[in-house]
Coordinates of C-alpha atoms in Angstrom, one line a residue:
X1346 CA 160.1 -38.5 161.2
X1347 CA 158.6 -36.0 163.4
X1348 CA 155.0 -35.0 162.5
X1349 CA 153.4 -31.8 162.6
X1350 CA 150.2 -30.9 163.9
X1351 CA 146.6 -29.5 161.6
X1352 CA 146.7 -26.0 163.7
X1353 CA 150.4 -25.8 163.2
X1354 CA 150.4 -26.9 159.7
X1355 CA 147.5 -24.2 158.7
X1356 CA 149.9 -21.9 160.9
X1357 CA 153.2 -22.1 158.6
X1358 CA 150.5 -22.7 155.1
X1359 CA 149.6 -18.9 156.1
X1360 CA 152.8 -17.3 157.1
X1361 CA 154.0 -18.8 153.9
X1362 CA 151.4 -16.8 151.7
X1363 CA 152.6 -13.4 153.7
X1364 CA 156.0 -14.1 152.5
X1365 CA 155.2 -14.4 149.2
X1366 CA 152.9 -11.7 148.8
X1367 CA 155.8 -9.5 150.5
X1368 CA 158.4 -10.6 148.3
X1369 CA 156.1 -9.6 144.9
X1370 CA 154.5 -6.6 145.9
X1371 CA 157.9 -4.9 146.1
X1372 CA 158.2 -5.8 142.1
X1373 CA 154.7 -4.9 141.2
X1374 CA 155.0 -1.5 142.5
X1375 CA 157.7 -0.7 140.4
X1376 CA 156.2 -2.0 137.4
X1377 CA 153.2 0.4 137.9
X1378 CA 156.1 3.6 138.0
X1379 CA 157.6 1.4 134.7
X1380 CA 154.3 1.6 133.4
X1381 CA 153.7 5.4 134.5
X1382 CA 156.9 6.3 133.3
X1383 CA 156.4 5.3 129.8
X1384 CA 152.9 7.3 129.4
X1385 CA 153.4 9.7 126.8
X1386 CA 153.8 13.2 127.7
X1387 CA 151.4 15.5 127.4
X1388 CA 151.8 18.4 124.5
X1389 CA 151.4 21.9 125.6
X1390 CA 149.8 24.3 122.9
X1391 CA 152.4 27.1 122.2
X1392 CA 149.3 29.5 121.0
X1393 CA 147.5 28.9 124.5
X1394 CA 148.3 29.9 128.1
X1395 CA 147.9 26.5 129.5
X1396 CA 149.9 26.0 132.5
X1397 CA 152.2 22.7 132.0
X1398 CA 153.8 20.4 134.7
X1399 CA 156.8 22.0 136.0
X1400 CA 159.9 19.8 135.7
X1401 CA 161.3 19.3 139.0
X1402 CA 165.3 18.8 140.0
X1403 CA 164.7 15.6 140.3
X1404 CA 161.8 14.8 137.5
X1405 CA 162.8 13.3 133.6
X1406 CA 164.6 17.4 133.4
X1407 CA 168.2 15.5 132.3
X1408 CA 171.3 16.3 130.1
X1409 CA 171.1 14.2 127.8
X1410 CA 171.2 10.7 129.8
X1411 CA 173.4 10.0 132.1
X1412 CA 175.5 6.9 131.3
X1413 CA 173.7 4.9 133.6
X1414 CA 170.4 5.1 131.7
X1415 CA 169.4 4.6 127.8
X1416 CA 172.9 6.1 125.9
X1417 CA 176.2 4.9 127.3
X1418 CA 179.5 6.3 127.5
X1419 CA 181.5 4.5 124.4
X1420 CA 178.7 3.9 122.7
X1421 CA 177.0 5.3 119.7
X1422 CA 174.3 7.5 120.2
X1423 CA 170.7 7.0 118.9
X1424 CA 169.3 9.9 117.3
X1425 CA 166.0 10.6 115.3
X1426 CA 165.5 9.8 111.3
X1427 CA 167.2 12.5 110.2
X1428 CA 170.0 10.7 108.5
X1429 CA 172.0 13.8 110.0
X1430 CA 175.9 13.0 111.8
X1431 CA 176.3 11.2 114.7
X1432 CA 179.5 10.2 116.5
X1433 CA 181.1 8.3 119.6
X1434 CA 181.4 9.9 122.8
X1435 CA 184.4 8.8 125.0
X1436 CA 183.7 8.4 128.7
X1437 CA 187.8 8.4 129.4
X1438 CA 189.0 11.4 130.7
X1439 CA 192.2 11.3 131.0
X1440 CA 195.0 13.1 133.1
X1441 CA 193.0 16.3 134.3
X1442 CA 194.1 19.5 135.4
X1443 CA 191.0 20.4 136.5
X1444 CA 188.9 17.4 137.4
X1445 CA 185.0 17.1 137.8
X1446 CA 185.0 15.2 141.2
X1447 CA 182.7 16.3 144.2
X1448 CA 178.8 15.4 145.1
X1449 CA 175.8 16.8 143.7
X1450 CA 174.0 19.7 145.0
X1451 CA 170.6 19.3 144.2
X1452 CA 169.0 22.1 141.7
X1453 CA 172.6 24.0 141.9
X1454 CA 174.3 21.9 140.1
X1455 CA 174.0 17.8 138.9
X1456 CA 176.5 15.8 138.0
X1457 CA 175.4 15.9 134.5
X1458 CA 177.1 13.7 132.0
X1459 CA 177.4 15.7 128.5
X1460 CA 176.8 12.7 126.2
X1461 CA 175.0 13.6 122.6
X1462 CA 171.5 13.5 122.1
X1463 CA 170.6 13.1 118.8
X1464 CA 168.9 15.0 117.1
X1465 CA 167.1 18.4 119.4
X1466 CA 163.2 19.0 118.8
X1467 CA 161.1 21.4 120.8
X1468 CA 157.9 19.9 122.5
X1469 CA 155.8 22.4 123.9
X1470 CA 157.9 24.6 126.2
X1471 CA 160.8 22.1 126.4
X1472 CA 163.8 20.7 124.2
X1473 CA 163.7 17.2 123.9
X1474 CA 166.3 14.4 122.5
X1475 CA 166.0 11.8 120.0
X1476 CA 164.0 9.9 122.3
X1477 CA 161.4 12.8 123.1
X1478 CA 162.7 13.1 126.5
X1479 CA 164.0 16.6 127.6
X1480 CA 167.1 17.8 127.9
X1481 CA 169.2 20.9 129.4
X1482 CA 172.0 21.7 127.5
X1483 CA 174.4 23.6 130.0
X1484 CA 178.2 25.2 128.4
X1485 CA 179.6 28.5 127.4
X1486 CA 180.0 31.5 124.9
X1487 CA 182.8 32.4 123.2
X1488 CA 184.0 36.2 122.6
X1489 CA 183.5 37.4 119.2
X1490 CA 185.3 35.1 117.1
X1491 CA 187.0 38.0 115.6
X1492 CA 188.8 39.1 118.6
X1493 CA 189.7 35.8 120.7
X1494 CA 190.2 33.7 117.7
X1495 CA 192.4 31.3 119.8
X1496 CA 190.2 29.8 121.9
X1497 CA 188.2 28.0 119.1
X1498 CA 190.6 24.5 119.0
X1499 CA 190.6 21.0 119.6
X1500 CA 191.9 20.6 122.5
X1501 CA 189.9 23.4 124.5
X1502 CA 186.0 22.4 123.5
X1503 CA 187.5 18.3 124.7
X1504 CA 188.4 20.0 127.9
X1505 CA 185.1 21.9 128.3
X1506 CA 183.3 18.7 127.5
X1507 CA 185.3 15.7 129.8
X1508 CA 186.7 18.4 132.6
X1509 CA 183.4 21.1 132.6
X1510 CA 181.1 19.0 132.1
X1511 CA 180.1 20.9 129.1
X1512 CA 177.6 19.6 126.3
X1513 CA 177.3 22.8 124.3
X1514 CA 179.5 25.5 123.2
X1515 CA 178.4 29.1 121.7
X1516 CA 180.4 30.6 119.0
X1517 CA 179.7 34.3 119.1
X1518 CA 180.1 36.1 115.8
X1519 CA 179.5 39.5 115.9
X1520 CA 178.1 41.3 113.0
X1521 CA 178.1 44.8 113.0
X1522 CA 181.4 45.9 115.5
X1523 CA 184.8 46.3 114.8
X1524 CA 185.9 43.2 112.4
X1525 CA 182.3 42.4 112.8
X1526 CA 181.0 40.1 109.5
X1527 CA 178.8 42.8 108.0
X1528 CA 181.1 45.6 108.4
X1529 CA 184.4 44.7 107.0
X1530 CA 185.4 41.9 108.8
X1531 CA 187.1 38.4 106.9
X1532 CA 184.2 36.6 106.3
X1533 CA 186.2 33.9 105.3
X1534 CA 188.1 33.6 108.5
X1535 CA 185.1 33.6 110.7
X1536 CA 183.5 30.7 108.5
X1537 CA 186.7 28.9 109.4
X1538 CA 186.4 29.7 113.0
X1539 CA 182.6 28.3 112.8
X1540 CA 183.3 25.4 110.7
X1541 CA 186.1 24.2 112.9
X1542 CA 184.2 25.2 116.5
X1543 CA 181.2 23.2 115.1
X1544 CA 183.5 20.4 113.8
X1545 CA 185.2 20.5 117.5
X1546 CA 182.0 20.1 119.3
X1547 CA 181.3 17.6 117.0
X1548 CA 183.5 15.5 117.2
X1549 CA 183.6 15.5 121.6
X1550 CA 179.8 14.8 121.1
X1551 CA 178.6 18.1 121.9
X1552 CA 176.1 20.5 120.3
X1553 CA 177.2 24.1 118.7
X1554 CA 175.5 27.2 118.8
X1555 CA 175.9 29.3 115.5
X1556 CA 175.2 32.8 116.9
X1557 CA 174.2 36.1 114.7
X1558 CA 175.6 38.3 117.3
X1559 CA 173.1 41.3 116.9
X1560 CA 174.3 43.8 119.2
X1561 CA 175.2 47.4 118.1
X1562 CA 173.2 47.5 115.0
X1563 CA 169.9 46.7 117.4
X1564 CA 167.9 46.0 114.6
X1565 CA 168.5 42.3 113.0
X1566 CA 166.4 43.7 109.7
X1567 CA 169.9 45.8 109.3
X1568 CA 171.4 43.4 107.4
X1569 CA 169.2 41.1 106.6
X1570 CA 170.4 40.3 103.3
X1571 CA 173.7 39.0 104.5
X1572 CA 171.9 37.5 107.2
X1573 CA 169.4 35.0 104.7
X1574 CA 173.0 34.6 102.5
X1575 CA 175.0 33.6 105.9
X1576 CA 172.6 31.1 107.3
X1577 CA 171.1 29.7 103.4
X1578 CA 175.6 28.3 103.3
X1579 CA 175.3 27.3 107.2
X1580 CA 172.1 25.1 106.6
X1581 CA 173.2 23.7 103.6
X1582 CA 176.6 22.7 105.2
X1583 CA 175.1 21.2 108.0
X1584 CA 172.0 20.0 107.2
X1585 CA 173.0 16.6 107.8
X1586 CA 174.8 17.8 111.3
X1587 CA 172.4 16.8 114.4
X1588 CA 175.1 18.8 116.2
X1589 CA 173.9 22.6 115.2
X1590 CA 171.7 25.0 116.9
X1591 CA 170.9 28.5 114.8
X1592 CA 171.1 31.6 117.2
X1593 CA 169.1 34.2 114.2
X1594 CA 170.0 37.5 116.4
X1595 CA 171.9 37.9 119.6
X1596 CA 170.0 41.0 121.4
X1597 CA 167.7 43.1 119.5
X1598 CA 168.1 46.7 120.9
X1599 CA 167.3 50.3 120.6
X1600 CA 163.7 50.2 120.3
X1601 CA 163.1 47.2 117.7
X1602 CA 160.0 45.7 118.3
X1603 CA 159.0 42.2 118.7
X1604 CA 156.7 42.5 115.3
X1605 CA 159.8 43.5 113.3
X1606 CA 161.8 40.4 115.0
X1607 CA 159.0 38.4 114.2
X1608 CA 159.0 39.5 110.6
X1609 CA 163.1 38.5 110.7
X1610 CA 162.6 35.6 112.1
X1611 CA 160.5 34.2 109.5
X1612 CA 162.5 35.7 107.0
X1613 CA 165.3 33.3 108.3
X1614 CA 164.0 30.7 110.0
X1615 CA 162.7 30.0 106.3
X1616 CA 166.1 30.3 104.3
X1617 CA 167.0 27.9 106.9
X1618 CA 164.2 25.4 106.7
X1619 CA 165.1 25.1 102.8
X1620 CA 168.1 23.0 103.2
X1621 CA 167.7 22.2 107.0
X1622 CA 163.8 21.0 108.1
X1623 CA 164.0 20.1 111.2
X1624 CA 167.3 22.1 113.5
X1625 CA 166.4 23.9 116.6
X1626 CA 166.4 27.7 115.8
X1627 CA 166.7 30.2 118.3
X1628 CA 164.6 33.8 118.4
X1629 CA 166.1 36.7 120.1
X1630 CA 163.8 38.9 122.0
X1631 CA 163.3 42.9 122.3
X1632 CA 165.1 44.9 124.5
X1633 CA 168.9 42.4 124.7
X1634 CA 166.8 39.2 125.0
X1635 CA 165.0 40.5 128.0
X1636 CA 161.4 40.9 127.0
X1637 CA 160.4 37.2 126.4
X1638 CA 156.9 38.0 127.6
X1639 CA 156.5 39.6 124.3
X1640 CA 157.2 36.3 122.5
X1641 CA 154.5 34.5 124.8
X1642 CA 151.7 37.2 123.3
X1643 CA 152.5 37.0 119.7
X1644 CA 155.0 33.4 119.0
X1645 CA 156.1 32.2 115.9
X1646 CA 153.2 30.1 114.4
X1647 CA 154.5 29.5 110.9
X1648 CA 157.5 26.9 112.3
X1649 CA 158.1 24.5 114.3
X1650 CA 161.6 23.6 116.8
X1651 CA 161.4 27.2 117.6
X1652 CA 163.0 28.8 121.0
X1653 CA 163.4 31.8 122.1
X1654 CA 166.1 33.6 124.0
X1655 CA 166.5 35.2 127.4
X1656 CA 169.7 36.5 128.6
X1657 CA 170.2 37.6 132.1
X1658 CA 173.7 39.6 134.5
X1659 CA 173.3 38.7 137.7
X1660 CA 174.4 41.8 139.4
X1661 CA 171.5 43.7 137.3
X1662 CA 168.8 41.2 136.6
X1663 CA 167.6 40.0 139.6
X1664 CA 163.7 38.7 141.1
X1665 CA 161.7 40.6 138.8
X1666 CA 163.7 39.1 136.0
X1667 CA 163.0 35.7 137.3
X1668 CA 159.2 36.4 138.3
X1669 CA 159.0 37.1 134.3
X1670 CA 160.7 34.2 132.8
X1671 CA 158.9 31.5 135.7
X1672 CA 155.8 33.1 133.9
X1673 CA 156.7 33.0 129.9
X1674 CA 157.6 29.3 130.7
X1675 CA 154.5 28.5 132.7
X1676 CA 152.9 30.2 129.5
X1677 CA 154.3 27.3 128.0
X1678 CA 157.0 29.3 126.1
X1679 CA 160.4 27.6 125.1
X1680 CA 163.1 29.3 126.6
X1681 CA 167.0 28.9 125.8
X1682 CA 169.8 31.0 127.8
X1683 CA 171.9 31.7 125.5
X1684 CA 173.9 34.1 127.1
X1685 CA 174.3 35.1 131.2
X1686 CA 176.6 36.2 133.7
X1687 CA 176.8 37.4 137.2
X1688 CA 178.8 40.9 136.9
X1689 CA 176.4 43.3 136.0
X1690 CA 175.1 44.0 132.3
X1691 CA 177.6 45.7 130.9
X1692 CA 179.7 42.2 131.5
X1693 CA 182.4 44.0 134.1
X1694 CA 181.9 45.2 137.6
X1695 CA 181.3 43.3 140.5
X1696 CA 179.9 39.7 140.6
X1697 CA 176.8 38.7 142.2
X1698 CA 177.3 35.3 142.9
X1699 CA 173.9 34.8 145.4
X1700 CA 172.0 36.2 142.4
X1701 CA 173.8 33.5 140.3
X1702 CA 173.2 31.0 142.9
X1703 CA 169.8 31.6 142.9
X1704 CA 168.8 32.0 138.7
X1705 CA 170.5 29.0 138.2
X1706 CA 168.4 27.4 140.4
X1707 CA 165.5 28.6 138.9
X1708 CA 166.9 27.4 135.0
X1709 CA 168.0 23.6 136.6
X1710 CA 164.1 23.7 138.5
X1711 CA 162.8 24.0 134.6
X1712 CA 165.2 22.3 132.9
X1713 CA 166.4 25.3 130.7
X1714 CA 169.8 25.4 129.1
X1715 CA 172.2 28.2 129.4
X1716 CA 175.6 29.7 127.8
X1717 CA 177.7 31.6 130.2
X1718 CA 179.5 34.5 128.8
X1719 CA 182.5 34.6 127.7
X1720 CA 185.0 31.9 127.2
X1721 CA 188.1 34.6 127.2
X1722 CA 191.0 36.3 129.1
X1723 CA 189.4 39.6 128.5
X1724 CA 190.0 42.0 131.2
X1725 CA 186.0 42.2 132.4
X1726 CA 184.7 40.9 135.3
X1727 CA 182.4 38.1 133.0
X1728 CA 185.4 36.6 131.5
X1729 CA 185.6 32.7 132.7
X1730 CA 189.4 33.1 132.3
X1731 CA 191.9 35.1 134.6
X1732 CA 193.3 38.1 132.7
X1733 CA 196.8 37.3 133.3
X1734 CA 196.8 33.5 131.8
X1735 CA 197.7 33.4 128.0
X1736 CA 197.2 29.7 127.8
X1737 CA 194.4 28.6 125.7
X1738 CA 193.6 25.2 126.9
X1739 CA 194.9 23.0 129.8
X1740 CA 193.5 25.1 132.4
X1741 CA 194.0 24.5 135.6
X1742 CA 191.6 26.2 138.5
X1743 CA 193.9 28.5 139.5
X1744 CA 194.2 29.6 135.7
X1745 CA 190.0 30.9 135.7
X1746 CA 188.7 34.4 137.0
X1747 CA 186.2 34.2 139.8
X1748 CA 183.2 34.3 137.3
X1749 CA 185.0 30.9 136.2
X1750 CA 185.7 29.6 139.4
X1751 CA 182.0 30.3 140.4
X1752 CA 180.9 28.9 136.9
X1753 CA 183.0 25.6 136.8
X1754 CA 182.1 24.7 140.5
X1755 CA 178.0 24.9 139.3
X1756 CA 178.9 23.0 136.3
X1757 CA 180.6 20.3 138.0
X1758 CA 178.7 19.7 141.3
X1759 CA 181.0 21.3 143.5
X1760 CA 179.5 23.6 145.7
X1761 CA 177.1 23.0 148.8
X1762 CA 174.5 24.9 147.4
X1763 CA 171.1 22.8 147.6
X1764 CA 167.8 24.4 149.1
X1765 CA 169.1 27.7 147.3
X1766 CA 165.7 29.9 146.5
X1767 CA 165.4 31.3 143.5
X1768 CA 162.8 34.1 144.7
X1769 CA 160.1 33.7 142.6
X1770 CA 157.6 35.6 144.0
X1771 CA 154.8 34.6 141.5
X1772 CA 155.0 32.3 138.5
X1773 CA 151.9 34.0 137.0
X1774 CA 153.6 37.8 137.2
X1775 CA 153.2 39.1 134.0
X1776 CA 155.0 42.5 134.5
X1777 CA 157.0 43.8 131.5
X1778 CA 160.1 45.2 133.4
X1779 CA 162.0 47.4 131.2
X1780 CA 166.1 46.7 130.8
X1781 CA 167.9 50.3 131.2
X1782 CA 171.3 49.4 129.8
X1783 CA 174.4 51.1 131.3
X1784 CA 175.3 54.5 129.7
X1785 CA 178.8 56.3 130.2
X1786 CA 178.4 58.6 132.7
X1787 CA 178.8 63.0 131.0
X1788 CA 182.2 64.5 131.1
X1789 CA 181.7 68.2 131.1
X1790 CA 184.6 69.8 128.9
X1791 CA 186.2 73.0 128.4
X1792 CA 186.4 72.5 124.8
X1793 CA 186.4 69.4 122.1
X1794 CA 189.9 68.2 121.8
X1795 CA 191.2 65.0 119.8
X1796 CA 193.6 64.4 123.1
X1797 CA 196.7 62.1 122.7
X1798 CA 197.1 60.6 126.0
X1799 CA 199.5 58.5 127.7
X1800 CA 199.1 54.7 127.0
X1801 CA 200.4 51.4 129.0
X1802 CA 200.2 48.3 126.5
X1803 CA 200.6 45.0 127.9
X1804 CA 201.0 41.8 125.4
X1805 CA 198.5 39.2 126.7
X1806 CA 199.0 36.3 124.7
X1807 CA 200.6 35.3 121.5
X1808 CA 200.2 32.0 119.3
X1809 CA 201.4 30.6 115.9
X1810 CA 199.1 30.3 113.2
X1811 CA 200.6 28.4 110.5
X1812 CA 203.6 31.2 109.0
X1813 CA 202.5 33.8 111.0
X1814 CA 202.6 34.8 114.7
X1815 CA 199.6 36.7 116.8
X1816 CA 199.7 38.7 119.3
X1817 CA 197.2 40.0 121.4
X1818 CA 197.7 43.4 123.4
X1819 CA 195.8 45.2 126.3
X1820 CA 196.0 48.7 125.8
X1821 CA 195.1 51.4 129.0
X1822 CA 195.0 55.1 128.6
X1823 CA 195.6 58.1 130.4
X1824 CA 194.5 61.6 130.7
X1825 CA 197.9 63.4 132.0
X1826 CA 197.0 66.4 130.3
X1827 CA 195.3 69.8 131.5
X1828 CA 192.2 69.5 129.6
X1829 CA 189.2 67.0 129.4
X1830 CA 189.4 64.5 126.2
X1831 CA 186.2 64.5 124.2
X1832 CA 188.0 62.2 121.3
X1833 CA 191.5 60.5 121.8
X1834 CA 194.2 59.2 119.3
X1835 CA 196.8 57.1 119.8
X1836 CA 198.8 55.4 117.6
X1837 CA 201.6 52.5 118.1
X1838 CA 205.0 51.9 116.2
X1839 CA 205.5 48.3 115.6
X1840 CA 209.4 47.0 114.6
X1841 CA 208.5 45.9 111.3
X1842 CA 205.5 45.8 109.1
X1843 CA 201.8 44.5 110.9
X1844 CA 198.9 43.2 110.0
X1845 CA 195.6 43.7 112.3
X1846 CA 193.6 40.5 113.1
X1847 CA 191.0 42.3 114.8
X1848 CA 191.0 45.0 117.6
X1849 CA 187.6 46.3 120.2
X1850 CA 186.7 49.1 122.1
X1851 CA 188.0 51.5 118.9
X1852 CA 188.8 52.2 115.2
X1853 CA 191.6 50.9 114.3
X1854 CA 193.9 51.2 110.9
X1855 CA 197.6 50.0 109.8
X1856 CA 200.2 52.0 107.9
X1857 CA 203.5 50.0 107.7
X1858 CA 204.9 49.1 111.0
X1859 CA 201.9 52.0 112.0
X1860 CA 198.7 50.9 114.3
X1861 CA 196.4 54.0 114.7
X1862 CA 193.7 53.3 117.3
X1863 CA 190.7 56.2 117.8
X1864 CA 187.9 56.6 120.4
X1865 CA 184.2 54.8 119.8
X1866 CA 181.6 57.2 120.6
X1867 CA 180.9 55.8 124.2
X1868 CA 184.5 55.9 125.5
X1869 CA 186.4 58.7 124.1
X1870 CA 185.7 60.9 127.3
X1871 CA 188.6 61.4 129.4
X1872 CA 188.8 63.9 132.4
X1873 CA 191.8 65.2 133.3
X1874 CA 193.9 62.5 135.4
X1875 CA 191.8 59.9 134.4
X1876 CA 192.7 56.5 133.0
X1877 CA 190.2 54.0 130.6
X1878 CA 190.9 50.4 129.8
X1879 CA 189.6 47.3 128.2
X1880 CA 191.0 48.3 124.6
X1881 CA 192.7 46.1 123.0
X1882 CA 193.7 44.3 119.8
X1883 CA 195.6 41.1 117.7
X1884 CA 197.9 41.9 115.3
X1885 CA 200.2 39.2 113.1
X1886 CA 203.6 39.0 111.9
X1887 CA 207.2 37.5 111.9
X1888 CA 207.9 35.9 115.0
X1889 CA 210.1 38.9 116.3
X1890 CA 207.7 41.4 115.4
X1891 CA 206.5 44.0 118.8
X1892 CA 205.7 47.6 119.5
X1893 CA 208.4 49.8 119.5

């Protein structure tokens, strides 16, 4: 055997110490980032203006674990001592239509998986899961549930969830418009509609938003008594649901002020902490959900798991907007979206989608969660589906308007948009910016005149409900006449006796086989030659029932 020298010996007895010290240094490193990682995180006052560690795209800012980390696909979730509902969620997809394939695009988008939480909290500025980690919850809004009743059903909310990459749906009830629940709409029906959206979502492991839609009567203190009776039956039904977010009032308008919200708020917030302790509740804010800087002066104290709403349309609400939310939530202030779009405020006209591109780069920067607006066919430029589809689930891409297109391809991963600013020009920017809603522009008339013009009515979709059969019709009007409309009337024979579901953009009534539609106040000018649309209504009957 071949010996080996002292100098070589001491030679290889060191180079054998470098190898080992390599080979472990890799594995202590990432024990210290173990180790960093598990650190608690720091809680942010909410009565203070301390500054807080902005979540980066790439920080602990996640939906709800992706399947390769702590809650796996086919597994059941963990959630917090609550003893409230959990469930399985089902990594399988399927045969899809449209599919979720692609790469990530860095802030723009993330291949989010939607798998359930647990039970939501609120830690400082953020929402966090079971595990105190934050979350983004990322899905859409419904229409009123009065008026697209159809797309609330099983096989839709599965689609948003496995194909969208959806973890959260919004179910808009309106409560002062036409069919609205405080002014003469079917409670009962509605309840239905919530209980089986929020049995949906629940069941495809996602969470539900139950939203107060507060829009034309401005002031949430309105009808405040059906509001404490409405949510005192939603708290105690689902008290044990980890699945249920409160939405208290949509958009606060017409002058309310924050300290009358406020004074709502904790009206509500404690019917609801009688039966439920512990769900997230969300707060609108003055001026549609605009002025959350408001919020950040004067927040609710009395509660805890509070949030508070900002909603944003891209073609109106642009850098300023964003300069003021960057600063609420560097205020430390919890913000949800709840509701956005990129046509302008009004939901219609033209989209905006590098003003899109860029707010939803600013909400995936801070791990905020947003609702786009408005899971319909509606003929407005917001609506995620094209006009001229009547399906109600099974969509394919060609079946979704360009707001849905843009939406779906953020959702799941599929556009190139990474390195998108969102033009925040100063995080600390503490401007109120006032929200000037669109009005409808003056019609100068000869003389007041309840006009009867010319109408085109298109049937847009139709379904069976147990015994009866809906339809749902688009109705456009116009002016042929010599004079200029102040107030129109129209009305509509059917073949046979109807029943109204619910109807928008006027009052409506039923005779018989009679449907007699009138002008709101904000669209029954008409000049001469003209033409107004997005009007229309759901009626019900025998299957061969249609207008004469």
């Amino acid at each position: 055997m071949k010996t080996v020298s002292r100098p070589k010996a001491i030679l290889i007895y060191i180079l054998a110490i470098i190898i080992c010290i390599v080979g472990l240094v890799p594995g202590y490193v990432k024990g210290l980032k173990n180790n960093e990682s598990q650190k608690p995180t720091q809680k942010v006052n909410e009565q203070t203006t301390t500054i807080p560690t902005i979540v980066s795209s790439e920080s602990e800012a996640t939906v709800a674990e992706t399947p390769e980390t702590t809650i796996q696909n086919n597994q059941t979730a963990t959630t917090k001592n609550t003893g409230k509902t959990t469930v399985k969620t089902s990594g399988n997809k399927g045969s899809n239509a449209l599919n979720n394939s692609g790469s990530n695009s860095g802030n723009m988008s993330g291949n989010y998986s939607p798998v359930f939480s647990g039970g939501l909290s609120v830690k400082g500025r953020k929402l966090v899961n079971s595990s105190g980690k934050q979350v983004q919850l990322r899905g859409v809004s419904t229409h009123g549930l009065a008026w697209f009743p159809q797309y609330v059903n099983a096989s839709l909310i599965s689609e948003l969830k496995t194909k969208w990459n959806c973890n959260v749906i919004r179910l808009a009830m309106y409560t002062a418009e036409y069919g609205g629940y405080c002014t003469g709409g079917n409670r009962e029906n509605l309840k239905r509609l919530i209980n089986n959206g929020v049995s949906y979502a629940t069941n495809n492991g996602m969470y539900a938003i139950i939203d107060w839609h507060i829009l034309s009567d401005g002031n949430p203190n309105t009808h405040i008594n059906e509001a404490k009776s409405f949510f005192a039956e939603m708290a105690n039904k689902y008290k044990n649901n980890s699945h249920v977010i409160y939405e208290i009032c949509n958009e606060p308008n017409g002058g309310t002020s924050w300290s009358q919200i406020k004074s709502y708020a904790e009206t509500i917030i404690g019917v609801i902490r009688q039966y439920d302790g512990d769900a997230v509740v969300i707060v609108g804010t003055p001026t549609w959900s605009q002025e959350v800087d408001k919020a950040v002066a004067n927040p609710i104290t009395k509660y805890s798991n509070i949030m508070y709403a900002f909603h944003f349309y891209a073609g109106t609400h642009q850098e300023s907007y964003r300069n003021t939310v960057a600063a609420a939530i560097n205020a430390g202030l919890p913000i949800f979206v709840t509701e956005f779009g990129i046509s302008d405020a009004s939901g219609n006209g033209g989209l905006n989608e590098s003003q899109g591109n860029k707010w939803i780069s600013l909400l995936n920067k801070y791990g905020i969660s947003y609702c786009a607006w408005n899971l319909s066919n509606k003929s407005e430029s917001s609506a995620l589906i094209s006009s001229g589809c009547s399906k109600t689930s099974g969509f394919s891409y060609s079946d979704l308007s360009p707001s849905g297109k843009w939406y779906y391809n953020i959702l799941t991963g599929k556009t190139s948009l990474q390195g998108v600013d969102s033009g925040i020009t100063s995080a600390k920017n503490t401007t109120t910016y006032t929200y000037i809603p669109p009005t409808t522009t003056a019609v100068q008339t000869t003389k007041a005149v309840i006009g009867t013009p010319a109408y085109s009515l298109k049937l847009s979709n139709s379904w069976v409900s147990g015994e009866e059969t809906f339809y749902q019709y688009e109705l456009s009007l116009t002016n042929k006449s010599n004079e200029n409309y102040t107030g129109w009337k129209v009305t509509i024979p059917f073949n046979e006796t109807v029943k109204l579901s619910s109807g928008w953009c006027g009052n409506y009534t039923v005779s018989g086989n009679k449907l007699t539609i009138t002008s709101m106040d904000y669209n029954g000018q008409i000049n001469k030659g003209s033409s107004i649309s997005n009007i229309g209504f759901i009626v019900s009957g025998s299957k061969n029932l249609k207008a004469s």
